[in-house]
Short mmCIF file of C-alpha atoms and ligand atoms in Angstrom, two decimals:
data_model
loop_
_atom_site.label_atom_id
_atom_site.label_comp_id
_atom_site.label_asym_id
_atom_site.label_seq_id
_atom_site.Cartn_x
_atom_site.Cartn_y
_atom_site.Cartn_z
CA MET A 1 59.03 56.30 -45.88
CA SER A 2 58.83 59.76 -44.29
CA ALA A 3 61.53 62.10 -43.15
CA SER A 4 60.65 61.35 -39.54
CA SER A 5 60.38 57.81 -38.20
CA ARG A 6 56.67 58.26 -37.46
CA PRO A 7 54.31 56.66 -39.95
CA VAL A 8 52.63 59.03 -42.38
CA GLU A 9 49.08 59.96 -41.35
CA ILE A 10 46.32 59.19 -43.81
CA LEU A 11 42.64 60.11 -43.66
CA GLN A 12 40.50 57.15 -44.72
CA VAL A 13 37.03 58.23 -45.77
CA GLY A 14 35.44 54.84 -46.50
CA PRO A 15 35.86 51.21 -45.46
CA TYR A 16 38.15 48.69 -47.19
CA PRO A 17 38.25 44.92 -46.87
CA ASP A 18 40.61 43.46 -44.26
CA TRP A 19 43.11 42.45 -46.93
CA ASP A 20 43.62 46.17 -47.59
CA GLN A 21 43.02 47.51 -44.11
CA ILE A 22 45.63 45.29 -42.46
CA PRO A 23 48.54 46.30 -44.73
CA LEU A 24 47.41 49.95 -44.67
CA ASP A 25 47.40 49.93 -40.85
CA ALA A 26 50.82 48.29 -40.86
CA THR A 27 52.32 51.03 -43.04
CA PHE A 28 50.48 54.23 -42.18
CA THR A 29 48.55 55.77 -39.33
CA MET A 30 45.03 55.50 -40.73
CA HIS A 31 42.37 57.89 -39.43
CA ARG A 32 38.97 56.38 -40.23
CA SER A 33 36.65 59.37 -40.58
CA PHE A 34 33.75 57.17 -41.71
CA GLU A 35 33.62 55.58 -38.24
CA ALA A 36 33.30 58.93 -36.44
CA ASP A 37 29.87 60.19 -35.36
CA ASP A 38 31.10 63.77 -35.36
CA LYS A 39 32.88 63.85 -38.72
CA ALA A 40 33.70 67.56 -38.62
CA GLY A 41 35.14 67.29 -35.11
CA PHE A 42 37.15 64.23 -36.12
CA LEU A 43 38.53 65.98 -39.19
CA ASN A 44 39.49 68.93 -37.04
CA SER A 45 41.31 66.73 -34.55
CA VAL A 46 43.58 65.13 -37.19
CA ALA A 47 43.80 68.01 -39.69
CA GLY A 48 47.23 69.19 -38.56
CA GLU A 49 48.91 65.86 -39.36
CA VAL A 50 47.14 64.32 -42.35
CA ARG A 51 49.31 64.17 -45.49
CA GLY A 52 47.25 61.74 -47.57
CA ILE A 53 43.66 60.69 -48.20
CA ALA A 54 42.53 57.19 -49.09
CA THR A 55 39.07 57.42 -50.61
CA ARG A 56 36.72 55.52 -52.92
CA GLY A 57 35.43 56.36 -56.39
CA GLU A 58 31.94 57.23 -55.28
CA LEU A 59 33.05 59.12 -52.14
CA GLY A 60 35.82 61.23 -53.63
CA THR A 61 37.06 64.29 -51.74
CA ASP A 62 35.39 67.68 -51.81
CA ARG A 63 36.93 71.13 -51.60
CA ALA A 64 35.94 71.59 -47.95
CA MET A 65 37.89 68.50 -46.94
CA ILE A 66 40.90 69.49 -49.03
CA GLU A 67 40.90 72.97 -47.55
CA ALA A 68 40.62 71.56 -44.02
CA LEU A 69 43.91 69.66 -44.45
CA PRO A 70 46.87 72.08 -44.75
CA LYS A 71 49.50 69.32 -45.06
CA LEU A 72 47.61 67.26 -47.66
CA GLU A 73 49.88 66.04 -50.49
CA VAL A 74 48.10 63.14 -52.18
CA ILE A 75 44.63 61.61 -52.67
CA SER A 76 44.51 57.93 -53.59
CA VAL A 77 41.17 56.88 -55.09
CA TYR A 78 39.94 53.27 -54.90
CA GLY A 79 38.17 53.39 -58.26
CA VAL A 80 38.79 54.49 -61.83
CA GLY A 81 36.32 57.39 -61.58
CA TYR A 82 37.68 60.48 -59.87
CA ASP A 83 34.75 62.76 -60.69
CA ALA A 84 33.94 63.11 -56.98
CA VAL A 85 37.39 64.56 -56.26
CA ASP A 86 37.58 68.34 -56.57
CA LEU A 87 40.45 68.45 -59.05
CA ALA A 88 40.44 72.24 -59.25
CA ALA A 89 41.05 72.45 -55.51
CA CYS A 90 43.84 69.87 -55.86
CA ARG A 91 45.49 71.78 -58.72
CA GLU A 92 45.48 75.00 -56.71
CA ARG A 93 47.51 73.30 -53.99
CA GLY A 94 49.61 70.96 -56.15
CA ILE A 95 47.97 67.95 -54.52
CA ARG A 96 48.57 64.71 -56.41
CA VAL A 97 45.64 62.39 -57.25
CA THR A 98 45.76 58.72 -58.22
CA ASN A 99 43.07 56.23 -59.29
CA THR A 100 42.82 52.51 -60.14
CA PRO A 101 42.37 52.22 -63.92
CA ASP A 102 42.75 49.07 -66.03
CA VAL A 103 42.57 46.54 -63.20
CA LEU A 104 38.77 46.81 -63.12
CA THR A 105 38.00 47.36 -66.81
CA ARG A 106 36.99 43.85 -67.81
CA ASP A 107 34.92 43.12 -64.71
CA VAL A 108 32.95 46.31 -65.28
CA ALA A 109 32.40 45.36 -68.92
CA ASP A 110 31.33 41.85 -67.88
CA LEU A 111 28.70 43.20 -65.54
CA GLY A 112 27.36 45.63 -68.14
CA VAL A 113 26.87 42.81 -70.62
CA ALA A 114 25.40 40.55 -67.93
CA MET A 115 22.92 43.32 -67.07
CA MET A 116 21.86 43.57 -70.71
CA LEU A 117 21.31 39.82 -70.90
CA ALA A 118 19.58 39.56 -67.53
CA GLN A 119 17.17 42.38 -68.28
CA SER A 120 16.47 41.41 -71.87
CA ARG A 121 15.78 37.78 -71.07
CA GLY A 122 13.92 38.56 -67.84
CA MET A 123 16.27 36.44 -65.76
CA ILE A 124 15.40 37.99 -62.39
CA GLY A 125 11.69 37.36 -62.96
CA ALA A 126 12.45 33.89 -64.31
CA GLU A 127 14.33 32.96 -61.15
CA LYS A 128 11.34 34.11 -59.11
CA TRP A 129 9.03 32.11 -61.43
CA VAL A 130 10.91 28.94 -60.48
CA ARG A 131 11.25 29.69 -56.76
CA ASP A 132 7.66 30.78 -56.10
CA GLY A 133 6.16 27.79 -57.86
CA SER A 134 4.75 29.76 -60.82
CA TRP A 135 6.43 27.37 -63.25
CA ALA A 136 4.43 24.48 -61.84
CA SER A 137 1.20 26.42 -61.24
CA LYS A 138 1.10 28.80 -64.23
CA GLY A 139 3.28 27.03 -66.79
CA LEU A 140 5.81 28.48 -69.18
CA TYR A 141 7.58 31.76 -68.43
CA PRO A 142 6.53 34.67 -70.69
CA LEU A 143 8.64 35.18 -73.80
CA LYS A 144 11.35 37.83 -73.69
CA ASP A 145 13.47 39.86 -76.11
CA ARG A 146 16.36 38.47 -78.13
CA VAL A 147 19.81 39.97 -77.68
CA PHE A 148 22.09 38.55 -80.37
CA GLY A 149 22.23 40.24 -83.73
CA LYS A 150 20.71 43.50 -82.48
CA LYS A 151 22.18 47.00 -82.60
CA ALA A 152 24.35 48.29 -79.80
CA GLY A 153 25.54 51.81 -79.10
CA VAL A 154 28.48 52.45 -76.81
CA LEU A 155 28.60 55.99 -75.48
CA GLY A 156 32.26 56.56 -74.62
CA LEU A 157 34.81 54.21 -76.19
CA GLY A 158 37.44 54.37 -73.47
CA HIS A 159 38.89 51.25 -71.92
CA ILE A 160 35.58 50.06 -70.45
CA GLY A 161 33.53 50.95 -73.53
CA TYR A 162 36.05 49.13 -75.71
CA GLU A 163 35.78 45.96 -73.61
CA VAL A 164 31.98 46.17 -73.69
CA ALA A 165 31.99 46.49 -77.48
CA LYS A 166 34.47 43.61 -77.79
CA ARG A 167 32.15 41.40 -75.77
CA LEU A 168 29.10 42.50 -77.77
CA SER A 169 30.80 41.53 -81.02
CA GLY A 170 30.60 37.97 -79.70
CA PHE A 171 26.82 38.36 -79.83
CA ASP A 172 26.99 39.29 -83.53
CA MET A 173 25.71 42.76 -82.77
CA GLU A 174 25.92 45.77 -85.07
CA ILE A 175 28.12 48.00 -82.96
CA ALA A 176 28.42 51.77 -83.10
CA TYR A 177 30.02 54.20 -80.67
CA SER A 178 30.21 57.87 -79.81
CA ASP A 179 33.27 59.63 -78.53
CA VAL A 180 34.99 62.95 -79.08
CA SER A 181 36.55 61.47 -82.23
CA ALA A 182 36.67 58.22 -84.21
CA LYS A 183 39.12 55.74 -82.72
CA ASP A 184 41.72 54.03 -84.88
CA TYR A 185 41.67 51.08 -82.47
CA ALA A 186 38.03 50.42 -83.41
CA PRO A 187 38.05 49.95 -87.18
CA ASP A 188 35.20 47.42 -87.16
CA TRP A 189 32.71 49.58 -85.29
CA GLN A 190 30.78 52.50 -86.71
CA PHE A 191 31.59 55.94 -85.33
CA ILE A 192 28.50 58.08 -84.72
CA GLY A 193 29.59 61.35 -83.16
CA ASP A 194 26.21 62.65 -82.00
CA PRO A 195 24.81 60.82 -78.94
CA VAL A 196 21.24 61.31 -80.20
CA ASP A 197 22.11 59.67 -83.52
CA LEU A 198 23.88 56.89 -81.64
CA ALA A 199 20.77 56.37 -79.52
CA ARG A 200 18.62 56.25 -82.65
CA HIS A 201 20.87 53.44 -83.94
CA ALA A 202 20.87 51.49 -80.69
CA ASP A 203 18.59 48.77 -79.38
CA PHE A 204 20.97 48.70 -76.41
CA LEU A 205 22.71 51.91 -75.39
CA PHE A 206 25.66 51.41 -73.03
CA VAL A 207 26.78 54.45 -71.04
CA THR A 208 30.50 53.95 -70.44
CA LEU A 209 32.01 57.39 -70.43
CA ALA A 210 33.99 58.97 -67.60
CA ALA A 211 31.83 61.49 -65.77
CA SER A 212 32.73 65.17 -65.72
CA PRO A 213 30.82 68.45 -65.60
CA GLN A 214 30.88 68.35 -69.44
CA THR A 215 29.15 64.95 -69.61
CA ARG A 216 26.49 65.75 -66.97
CA HIS A 217 23.10 64.62 -68.31
CA ILE A 218 24.60 63.82 -71.70
CA VAL A 219 21.90 61.16 -71.75
CA GLY A 220 18.99 63.56 -71.53
CA ARG A 221 15.39 63.44 -72.71
CA GLU A 222 16.34 63.54 -76.40
CA VAL A 223 18.82 60.65 -76.17
CA ILE A 224 16.44 58.62 -74.01
CA GLU A 225 13.57 59.06 -76.43
CA ALA A 226 15.83 58.21 -79.36
CA VAL A 227 16.57 54.83 -77.73
CA GLY A 228 12.80 54.49 -77.64
CA PRO A 229 10.07 52.19 -76.37
CA GLU A 230 11.77 49.03 -77.64
CA GLY A 231 15.26 49.98 -76.46
CA MET A 232 17.34 49.60 -73.32
CA ILE A 233 19.85 51.89 -71.60
CA ILE A 234 22.60 50.26 -69.54
CA ASN A 235 24.60 52.50 -67.20
CA ILE A 236 27.86 51.26 -65.67
CA SER A 237 29.49 54.69 -65.43
CA ARG A 238 28.13 57.40 -63.14
CA ALA A 239 24.54 58.41 -62.44
CA GLY A 240 25.29 62.02 -63.39
CA ASN A 241 25.77 61.01 -67.02
CA ILE A 242 22.00 60.44 -67.23
CA ASP A 243 19.18 62.86 -66.45
CA GLU A 244 17.55 60.56 -63.91
CA ASP A 245 14.22 62.40 -63.81
CA ALA A 246 13.94 62.21 -67.58
CA LEU A 247 14.87 58.53 -67.42
CA LEU A 248 12.22 57.80 -64.79
CA ASP A 249 9.56 59.74 -66.73
CA ALA A 250 10.37 57.78 -69.89
CA LEU A 251 10.41 54.41 -68.11
CA GLU A 252 7.10 55.15 -66.38
CA GLN A 253 5.44 56.37 -69.57
CA GLY A 254 6.83 53.64 -71.83
CA ARG A 255 8.82 56.09 -73.96
CA LEU A 256 11.89 54.02 -73.05
CA GLY A 257 11.60 50.25 -73.07
CA SER A 258 13.86 49.42 -70.15
CA ALA A 259 17.02 50.25 -68.25
CA ALA A 260 19.71 48.36 -66.39
CA LEU A 261 21.51 50.54 -63.87
CA ASP A 262 24.48 50.02 -61.54
CA VAL A 263 24.66 53.68 -60.42
CA PHE A 264 22.14 56.14 -58.98
CA GLU A 265 21.93 59.78 -57.92
CA GLY A 266 22.37 59.88 -54.15
CA GLU A 267 23.35 56.21 -53.95
CA PRO A 268 23.15 54.06 -51.90
CA LYS A 269 19.75 55.68 -51.43
CA LEU A 270 17.82 55.83 -54.65
CA ASN A 271 14.77 57.57 -55.98
CA PRO A 272 11.81 55.41 -54.79
CA ARG A 273 10.21 55.78 -58.22
CA PHE A 274 12.70 53.15 -59.41
CA LEU A 275 11.31 50.59 -56.98
CA ALA A 276 7.84 50.75 -58.48
CA LEU A 277 9.08 49.89 -61.98
CA ASP A 278 9.46 46.42 -63.40
CA ASN A 279 11.19 47.57 -66.60
CA VAL A 280 14.40 48.41 -64.79
CA LEU A 281 17.17 46.18 -63.42
CA LEU A 282 18.71 47.69 -60.29
CA GLN A 283 22.27 46.82 -59.23
CA PRO A 284 24.14 48.13 -56.15
CA HIS A 285 27.17 49.78 -57.85
CA HIS A 286 29.20 46.59 -57.91
CA ALA A 287 30.51 46.42 -61.46
CA SER A 288 34.09 46.27 -60.16
CA GLY A 289 33.08 43.99 -57.30
CA THR A 290 35.04 40.79 -57.81
CA PHE A 291 37.63 39.48 -55.37
CA GLU A 292 40.32 39.66 -58.02
CA THR A 293 39.64 43.23 -59.08
CA ARG A 294 39.06 44.62 -55.61
CA GLU A 295 42.34 43.09 -54.42
CA ALA A 296 44.14 44.70 -57.34
CA MET A 297 42.40 48.04 -56.69
CA GLY A 298 43.39 47.98 -53.01
CA LYS A 299 46.99 47.18 -53.90
CA LEU A 300 47.11 50.12 -56.30
CA VAL A 301 45.71 52.46 -53.64
CA ARG A 302 48.47 51.36 -51.24
CA ASP A 303 51.23 51.28 -53.86
CA ASN A 304 50.40 54.81 -54.99
CA LEU A 305 50.52 56.10 -51.41
CA THR A 306 53.78 54.27 -50.75
CA ALA A 307 55.29 55.57 -54.00
CA HIS A 308 54.34 59.13 -53.17
CA PHE A 309 55.72 59.08 -49.65
CA SER A 310 58.95 57.39 -50.70
CA GLY A 311 59.53 59.89 -53.49
CA ALA A 312 58.97 57.41 -56.33
CA ASP A 313 56.80 58.00 -59.42
CA LEU A 314 53.09 57.46 -58.91
CA LEU A 315 51.89 54.29 -60.59
CA THR A 316 48.58 55.62 -61.91
CA PRO A 317 48.49 59.40 -61.58
CA VAL A 318 45.47 61.50 -62.46
CA LEU A 319 47.18 64.74 -61.41
C1 8YV O 401 33.86 52.06 -56.92
C2 8YV O 401 33.87 52.90 -59.14
O1 8YV O 401 34.97 52.81 -56.68
O2 8YV O 401 35.91 52.52 -60.19
C3 8YV O 401 35.01 53.30 -59.96
O3 8YV O 401 35.02 54.46 -60.39
O4 8YV O 401 32.90 53.56 -59.08
C4 8YV O 401 33.89 51.65 -58.35
O5 8YV O 401 34.91 50.80 -58.66
C5 8YV O 401 33.77 50.87 -56.03
O6 8YV O 401 32.45 50.75 -55.71
C6 8YV O 401 34.62 50.98 -54.81
O7 8YV O 401 34.22 52.01 -54.00
#
């Protein structure tokens, strides 16, 4: 695997399940920075030897870490989103970056659609209604909003957005999407280039675009208000794609009907204003969180590292 017989040294910045950790430990020398109390001291102590980083989508790798590792060659991201990796710093040093696309696409789309259904039909409250005895003491659960046949907007028709739209077509929805250009693989869905116009069309606006500095707060006050007091925004991408303060203001003031969110600024901590709202469904960034997908993601992380250090082509390169 490496020129010398010693295993390659990898910095691991977040935990993985045992089914990934065990094979990683068997192949590489893994330095678990997330277990260290003194992270800077730990980084310093291994910096001279580390040639790879194993990270997670939401943790990424910042410039300071990249610059602290003079022998760094490759960063393997457990996640499709690599927005938290400083790509400019990687380019400057010729550091390769890999991610885990495709294997998670359909699970992420499933959760987005499930969030729409759960929030629209009030399923979390309905469960509580049964468990706390309200059904018996108060009677029928309050009526909720229909989903099928309504208008959906998909902001970002990449792989995940495509799978969301495909699922929504099963609910007889009128589907439109925004992207940088109309997609020939989506002849049945209306292309609406401007996100504000898309939001005006949508009863349900799905945010499914890859995050970048260019998409930061693409869902701002104007888009949010165009979805309106009867509409819902579902975010299964990155928190940075939405102006969270504007979203909270609109949810609190009823200028947006509701939201269903799997991602938050500063997660896993979140703005406490969310907790006071009952028109928002809160999920703990688990759209890719099925056994099947996480096993496939872990395998890709390992296979990319192994490919790099054995001189083979990367399986899923970003850079
Ligand atoms: C996370 C994700 O990486 O794929 C992504 O970009 O955000 C997720 O799959 C997951 O929570 C594992 O850390």
